[in-house]
PDB file of C-alpha atoms in Angstrom:
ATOM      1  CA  UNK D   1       1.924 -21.783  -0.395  1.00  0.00           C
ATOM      2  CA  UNK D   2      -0.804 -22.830  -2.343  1.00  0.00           C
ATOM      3  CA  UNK D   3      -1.816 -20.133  -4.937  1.00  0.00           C
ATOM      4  CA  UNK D   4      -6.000 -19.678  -5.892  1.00  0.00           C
ATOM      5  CA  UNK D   5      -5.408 -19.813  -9.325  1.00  0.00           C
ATOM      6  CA  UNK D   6      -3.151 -23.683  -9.250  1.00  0.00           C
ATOM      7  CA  UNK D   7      -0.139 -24.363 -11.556  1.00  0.00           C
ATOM      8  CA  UNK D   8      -0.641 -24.001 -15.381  1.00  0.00           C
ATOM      9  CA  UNK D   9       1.289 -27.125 -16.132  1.00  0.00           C
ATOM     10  CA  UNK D  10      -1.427 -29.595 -13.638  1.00  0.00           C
ATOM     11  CA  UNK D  11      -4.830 -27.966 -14.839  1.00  0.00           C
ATOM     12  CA  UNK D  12      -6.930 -29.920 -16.675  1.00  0.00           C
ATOM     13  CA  UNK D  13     -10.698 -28.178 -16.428  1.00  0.00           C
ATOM     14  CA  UNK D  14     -11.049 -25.452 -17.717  1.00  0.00           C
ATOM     15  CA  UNK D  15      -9.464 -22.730 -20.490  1.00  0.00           C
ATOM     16  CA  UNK D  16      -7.171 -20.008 -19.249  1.00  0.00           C
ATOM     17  CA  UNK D  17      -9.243 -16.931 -19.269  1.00  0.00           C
ATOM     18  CA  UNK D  18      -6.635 -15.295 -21.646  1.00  0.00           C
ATOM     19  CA  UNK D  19      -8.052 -17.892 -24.322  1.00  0.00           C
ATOM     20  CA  UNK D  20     -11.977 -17.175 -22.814  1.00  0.00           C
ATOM     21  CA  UNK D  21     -12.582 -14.069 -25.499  1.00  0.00           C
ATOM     22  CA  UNK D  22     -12.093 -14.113 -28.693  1.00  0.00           C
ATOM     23  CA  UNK D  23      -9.484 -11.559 -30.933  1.00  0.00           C
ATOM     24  CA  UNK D  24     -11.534  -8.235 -32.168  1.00  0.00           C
ATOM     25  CA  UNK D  25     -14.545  -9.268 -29.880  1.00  0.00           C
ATOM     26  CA  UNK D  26     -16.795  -6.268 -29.365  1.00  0.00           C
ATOM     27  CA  UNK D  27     -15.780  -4.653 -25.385  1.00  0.00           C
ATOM     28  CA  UNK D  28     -18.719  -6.060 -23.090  1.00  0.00           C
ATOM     29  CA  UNK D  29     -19.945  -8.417 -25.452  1.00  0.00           C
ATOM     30  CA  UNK D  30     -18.893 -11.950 -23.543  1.00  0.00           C
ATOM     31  CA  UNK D  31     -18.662 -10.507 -20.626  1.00  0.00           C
ATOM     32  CA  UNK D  32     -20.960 -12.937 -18.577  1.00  0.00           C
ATOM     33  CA  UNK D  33     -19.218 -15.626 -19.728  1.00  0.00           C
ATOM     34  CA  UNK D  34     -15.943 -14.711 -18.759  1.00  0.00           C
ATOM     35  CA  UNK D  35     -17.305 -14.092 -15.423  1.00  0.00           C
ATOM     36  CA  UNK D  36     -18.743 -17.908 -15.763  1.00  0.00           C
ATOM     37  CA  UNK D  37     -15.402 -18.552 -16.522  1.00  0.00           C
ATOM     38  CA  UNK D  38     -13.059 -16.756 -14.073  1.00  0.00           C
ATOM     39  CA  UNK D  39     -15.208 -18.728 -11.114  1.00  0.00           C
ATOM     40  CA  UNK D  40     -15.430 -22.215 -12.945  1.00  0.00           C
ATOM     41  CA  UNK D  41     -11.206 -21.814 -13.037  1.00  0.00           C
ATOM     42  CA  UNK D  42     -11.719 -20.761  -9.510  1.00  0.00           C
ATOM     43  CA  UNK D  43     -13.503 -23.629  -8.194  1.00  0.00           C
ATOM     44  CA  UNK D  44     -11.099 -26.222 -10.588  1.00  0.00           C
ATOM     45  CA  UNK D  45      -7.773 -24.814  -9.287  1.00  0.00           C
ATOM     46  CA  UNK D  46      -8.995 -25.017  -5.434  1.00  0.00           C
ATOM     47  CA  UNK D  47      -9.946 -28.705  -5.934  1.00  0.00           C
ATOM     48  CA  UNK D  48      -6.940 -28.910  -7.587  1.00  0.00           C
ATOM     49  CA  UNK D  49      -5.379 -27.535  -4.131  1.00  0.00           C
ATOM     50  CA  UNK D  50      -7.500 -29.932  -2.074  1.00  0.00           C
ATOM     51  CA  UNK D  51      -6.580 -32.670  -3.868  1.00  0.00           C
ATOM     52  CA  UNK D  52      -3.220 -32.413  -3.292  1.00  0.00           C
ATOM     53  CA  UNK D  53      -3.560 -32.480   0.440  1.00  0.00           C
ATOM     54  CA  UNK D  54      -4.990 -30.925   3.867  1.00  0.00           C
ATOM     55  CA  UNK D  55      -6.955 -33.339   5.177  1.00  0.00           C
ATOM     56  CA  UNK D  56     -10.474 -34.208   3.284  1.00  0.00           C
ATOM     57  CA  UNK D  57     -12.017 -32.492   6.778  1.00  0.00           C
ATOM     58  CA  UNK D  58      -9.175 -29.497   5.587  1.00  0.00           C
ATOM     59  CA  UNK D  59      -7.903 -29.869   9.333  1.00  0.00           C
ATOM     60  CA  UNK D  60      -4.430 -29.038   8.446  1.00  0.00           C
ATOM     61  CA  UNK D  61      -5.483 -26.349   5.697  1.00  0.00           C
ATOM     62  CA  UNK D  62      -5.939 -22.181   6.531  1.00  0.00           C
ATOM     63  CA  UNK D  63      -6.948 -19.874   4.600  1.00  0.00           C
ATOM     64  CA  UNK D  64      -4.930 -16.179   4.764  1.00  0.00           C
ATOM     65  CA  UNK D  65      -7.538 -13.966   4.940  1.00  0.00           C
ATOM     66  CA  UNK D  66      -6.629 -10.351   3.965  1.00  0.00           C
ATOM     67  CA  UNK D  67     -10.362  -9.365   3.365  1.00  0.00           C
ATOM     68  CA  UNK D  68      -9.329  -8.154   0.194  1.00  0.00           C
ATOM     69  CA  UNK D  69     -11.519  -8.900  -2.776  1.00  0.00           C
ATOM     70  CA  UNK D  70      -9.122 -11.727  -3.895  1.00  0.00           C
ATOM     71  CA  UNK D  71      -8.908 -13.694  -0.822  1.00  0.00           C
ATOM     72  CA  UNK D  72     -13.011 -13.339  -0.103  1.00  0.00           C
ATOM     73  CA  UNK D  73     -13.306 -14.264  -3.808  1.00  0.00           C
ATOM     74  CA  UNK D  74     -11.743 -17.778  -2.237  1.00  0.00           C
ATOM     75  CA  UNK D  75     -13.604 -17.863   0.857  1.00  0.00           C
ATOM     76  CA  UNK D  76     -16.974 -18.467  -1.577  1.00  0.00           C
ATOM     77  CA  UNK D  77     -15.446 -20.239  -3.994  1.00  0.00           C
ATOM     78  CA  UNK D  78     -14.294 -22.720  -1.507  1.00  0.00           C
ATOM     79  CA  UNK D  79     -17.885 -22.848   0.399  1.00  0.00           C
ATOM     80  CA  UNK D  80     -19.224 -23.439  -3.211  1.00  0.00           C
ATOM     81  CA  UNK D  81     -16.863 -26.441  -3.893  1.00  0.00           C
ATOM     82  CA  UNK D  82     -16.774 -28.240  -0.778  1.00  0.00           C
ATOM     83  CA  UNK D  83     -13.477 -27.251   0.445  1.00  0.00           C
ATOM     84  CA  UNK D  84     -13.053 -26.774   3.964  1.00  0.00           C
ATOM     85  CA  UNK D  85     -10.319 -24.847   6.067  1.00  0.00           C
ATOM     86  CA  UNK D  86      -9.314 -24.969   9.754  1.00  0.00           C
ATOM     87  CA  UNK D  87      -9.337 -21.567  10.086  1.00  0.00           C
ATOM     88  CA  UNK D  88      -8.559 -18.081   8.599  1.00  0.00           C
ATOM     89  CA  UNK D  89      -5.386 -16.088   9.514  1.00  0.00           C
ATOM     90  CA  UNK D  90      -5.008 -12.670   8.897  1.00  0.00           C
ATOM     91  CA  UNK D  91      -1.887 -10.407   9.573  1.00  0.00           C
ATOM     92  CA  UNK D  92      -2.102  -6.202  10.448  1.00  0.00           C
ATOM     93  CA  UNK D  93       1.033  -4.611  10.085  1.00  0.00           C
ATOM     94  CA  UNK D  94       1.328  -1.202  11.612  1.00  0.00           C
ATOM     95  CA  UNK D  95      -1.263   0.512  13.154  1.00  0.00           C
ATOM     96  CA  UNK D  96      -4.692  -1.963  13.577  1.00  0.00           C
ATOM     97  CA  UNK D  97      -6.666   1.274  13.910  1.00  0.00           C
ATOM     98  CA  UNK D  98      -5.606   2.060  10.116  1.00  0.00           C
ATOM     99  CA  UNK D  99      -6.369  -1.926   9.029  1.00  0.00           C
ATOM    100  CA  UNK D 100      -9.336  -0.919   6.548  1.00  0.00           C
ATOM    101  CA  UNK D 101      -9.959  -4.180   5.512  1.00  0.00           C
ATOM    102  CA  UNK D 102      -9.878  -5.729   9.102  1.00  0.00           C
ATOM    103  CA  UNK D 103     -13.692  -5.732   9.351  1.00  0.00           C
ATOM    104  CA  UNK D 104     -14.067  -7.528   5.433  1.00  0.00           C
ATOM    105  CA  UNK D 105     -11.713 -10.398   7.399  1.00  0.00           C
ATOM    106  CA  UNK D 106     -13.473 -11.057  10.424  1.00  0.00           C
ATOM    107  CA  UNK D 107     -17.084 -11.079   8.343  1.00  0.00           C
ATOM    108  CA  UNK D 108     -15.751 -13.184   5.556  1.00  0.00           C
ATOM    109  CA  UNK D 109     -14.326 -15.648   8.489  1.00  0.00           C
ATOM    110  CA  UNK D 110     -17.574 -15.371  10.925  1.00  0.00           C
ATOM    111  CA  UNK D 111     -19.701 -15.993   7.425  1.00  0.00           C
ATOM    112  CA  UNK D 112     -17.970 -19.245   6.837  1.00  0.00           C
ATOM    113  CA  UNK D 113     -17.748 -20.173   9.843  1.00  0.00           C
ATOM    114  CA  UNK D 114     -13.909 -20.124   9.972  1.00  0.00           C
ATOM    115  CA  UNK D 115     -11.686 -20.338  13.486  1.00  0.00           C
ATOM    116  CA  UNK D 116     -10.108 -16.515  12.677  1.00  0.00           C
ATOM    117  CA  UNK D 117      -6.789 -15.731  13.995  1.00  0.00           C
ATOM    118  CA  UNK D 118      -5.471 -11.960  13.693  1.00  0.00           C
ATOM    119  CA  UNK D 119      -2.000 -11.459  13.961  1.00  0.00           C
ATOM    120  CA  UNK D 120      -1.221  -7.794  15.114  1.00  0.00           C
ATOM    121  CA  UNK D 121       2.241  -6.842  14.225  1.00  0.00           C
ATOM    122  CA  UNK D 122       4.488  -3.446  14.685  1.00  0.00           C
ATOM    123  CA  UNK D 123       6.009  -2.617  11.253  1.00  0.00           C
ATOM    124  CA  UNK D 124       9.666  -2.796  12.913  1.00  0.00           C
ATOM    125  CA  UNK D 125       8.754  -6.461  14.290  1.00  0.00           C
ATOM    126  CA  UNK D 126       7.950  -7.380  10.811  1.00  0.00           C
ATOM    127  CA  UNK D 127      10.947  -6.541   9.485  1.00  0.00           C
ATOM    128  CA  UNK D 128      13.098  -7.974  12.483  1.00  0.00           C
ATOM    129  CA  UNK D 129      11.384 -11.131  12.411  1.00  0.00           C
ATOM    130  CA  UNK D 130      10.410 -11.734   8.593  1.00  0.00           C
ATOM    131  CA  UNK D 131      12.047  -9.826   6.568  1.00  0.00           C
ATOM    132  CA  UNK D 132      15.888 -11.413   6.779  1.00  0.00           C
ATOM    133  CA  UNK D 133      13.499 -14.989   6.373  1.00  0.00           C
ATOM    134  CA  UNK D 134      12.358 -13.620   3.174  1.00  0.00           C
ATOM    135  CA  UNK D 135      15.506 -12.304   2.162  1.00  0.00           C
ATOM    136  CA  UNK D 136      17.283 -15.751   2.434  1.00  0.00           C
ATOM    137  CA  UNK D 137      14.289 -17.448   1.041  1.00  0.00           C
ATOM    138  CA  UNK D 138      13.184 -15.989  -1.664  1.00  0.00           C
ATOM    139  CA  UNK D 139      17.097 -15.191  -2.595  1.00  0.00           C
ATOM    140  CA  UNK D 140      16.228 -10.959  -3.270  1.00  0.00           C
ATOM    141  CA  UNK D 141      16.868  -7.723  -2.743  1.00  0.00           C
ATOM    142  CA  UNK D 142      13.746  -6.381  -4.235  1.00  0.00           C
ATOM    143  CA  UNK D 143      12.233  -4.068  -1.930  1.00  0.00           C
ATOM    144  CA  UNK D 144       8.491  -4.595  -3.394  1.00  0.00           C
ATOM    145  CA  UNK D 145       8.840  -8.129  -3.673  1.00  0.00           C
ATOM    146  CA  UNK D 146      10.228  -8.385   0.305  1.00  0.00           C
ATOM    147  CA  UNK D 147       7.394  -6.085   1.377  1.00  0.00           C
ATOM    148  CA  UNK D 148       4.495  -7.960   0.296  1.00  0.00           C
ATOM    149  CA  UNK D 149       6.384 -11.199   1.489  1.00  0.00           C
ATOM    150  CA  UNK D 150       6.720 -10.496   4.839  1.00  0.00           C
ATOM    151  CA  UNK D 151       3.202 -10.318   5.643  1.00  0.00           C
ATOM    152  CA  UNK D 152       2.856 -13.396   4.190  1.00  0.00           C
ATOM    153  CA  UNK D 153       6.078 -14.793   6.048  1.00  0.00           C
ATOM    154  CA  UNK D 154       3.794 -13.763   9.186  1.00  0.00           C
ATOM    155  CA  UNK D 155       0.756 -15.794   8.430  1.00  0.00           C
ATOM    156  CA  UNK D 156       2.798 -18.565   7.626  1.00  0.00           C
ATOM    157  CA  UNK D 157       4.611 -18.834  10.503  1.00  0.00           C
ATOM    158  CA  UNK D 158       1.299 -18.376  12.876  1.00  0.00           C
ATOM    159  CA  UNK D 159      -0.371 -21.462  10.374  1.00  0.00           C
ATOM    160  CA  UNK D 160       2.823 -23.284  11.035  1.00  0.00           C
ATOM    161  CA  UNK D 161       2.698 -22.952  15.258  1.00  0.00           C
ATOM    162  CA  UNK D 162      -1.488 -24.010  14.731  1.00  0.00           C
ATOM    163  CA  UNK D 163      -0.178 -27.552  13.340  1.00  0.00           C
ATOM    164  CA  UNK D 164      -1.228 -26.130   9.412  1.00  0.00           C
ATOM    165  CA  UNK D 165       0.405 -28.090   6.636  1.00  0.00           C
ATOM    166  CA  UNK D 166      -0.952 -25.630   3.469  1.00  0.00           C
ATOM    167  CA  UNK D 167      -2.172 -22.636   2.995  1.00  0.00           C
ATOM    168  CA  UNK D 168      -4.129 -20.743   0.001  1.00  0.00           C
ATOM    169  CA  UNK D 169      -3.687 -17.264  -0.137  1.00  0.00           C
ATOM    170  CA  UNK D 170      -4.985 -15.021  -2.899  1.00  0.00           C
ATOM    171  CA  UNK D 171      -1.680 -12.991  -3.449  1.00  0.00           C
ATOM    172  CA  UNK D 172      -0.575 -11.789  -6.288  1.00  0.00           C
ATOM    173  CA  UNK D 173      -4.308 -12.672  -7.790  1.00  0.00           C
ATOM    174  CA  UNK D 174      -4.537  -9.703  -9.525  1.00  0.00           C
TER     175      UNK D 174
END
């Protein structure tokens, strides 16, 4: 998994955000510039990603789409940069009726012109079939941490059956 925000110890652009304000700086003062900044480290940690592989056409890179803010955030960033994918993938677990960001996905994909594949899954078939994956992989027992794995143990496995070699997901972005 390739994370939107890249590995502190490869970045070379630009500052971490923590270091973007200054100590005792007045609250909303500076506030367009970390903005400019936050979207500058955007851009720079997705090349980062591209760089390190894909395909330059991104033929063997996906995108999992949640329509969140996080992963939309990426979508644009991406555009901006240069940096195509194959296709979106998005997983609903549980009830699709109840998906309330399902609609977010399929515009953000459709916008970009991204293949989208929607994986519908039954809460109980995401636990049979990801959780005791995410159990031995990730080597825990904690319940919050296995949760929001398994729905990305789902996308991966769907990029994995399209012939997808990485993936950029905006989890944990927050």
């Amino acid at each position: 998994i390739e994370r939107g925000r890249g590995a502190e110890s490869e970045r070379t652009g630009p500052p971490s955000l923590s270091n973007t304000m200054q100590a005792g700086e007045p609250k909303g003062r500076g506030a367009a510039e970390l903005g400019s900044a936050c979207r500058s480290h955007l851009i720079h940690s997705l090349q980062d990603i591209a760089k390190r592989g894909g395909g330059a056409d991104g033929s063997t890179r996906a995108l999992i789409l949640s329509g969140g803010v996080d992963t939309c955030a990426i979508a644009e960033a991406a555009k901006e940069a240069g940096i195509p994918f194959k296709c979106a993938i998005t997983v609903l677990a549980g009830d699709p009726k109840e998906a309330t960001d399902r609609p977010y996905a399929s515009k953000i994909a459709e916008l970009h012109g991204l293949e989208h594949h929607v994986v519908e899954i039954t809460l109980d078939e995401l636990m049979d079939q990801h959780l005791p994956f995410c159990v031995k992989t990730l080597k825990t027992f904690d319940g919050m941490q296995l949760r929001n794995s398994m729905v990305v143990s789902a996308a991966l496995h769907k990029a994995k059956s399209l012939g997808i070699e990485r993936v950029v997901t905006g989890d944990a972005a927050d």
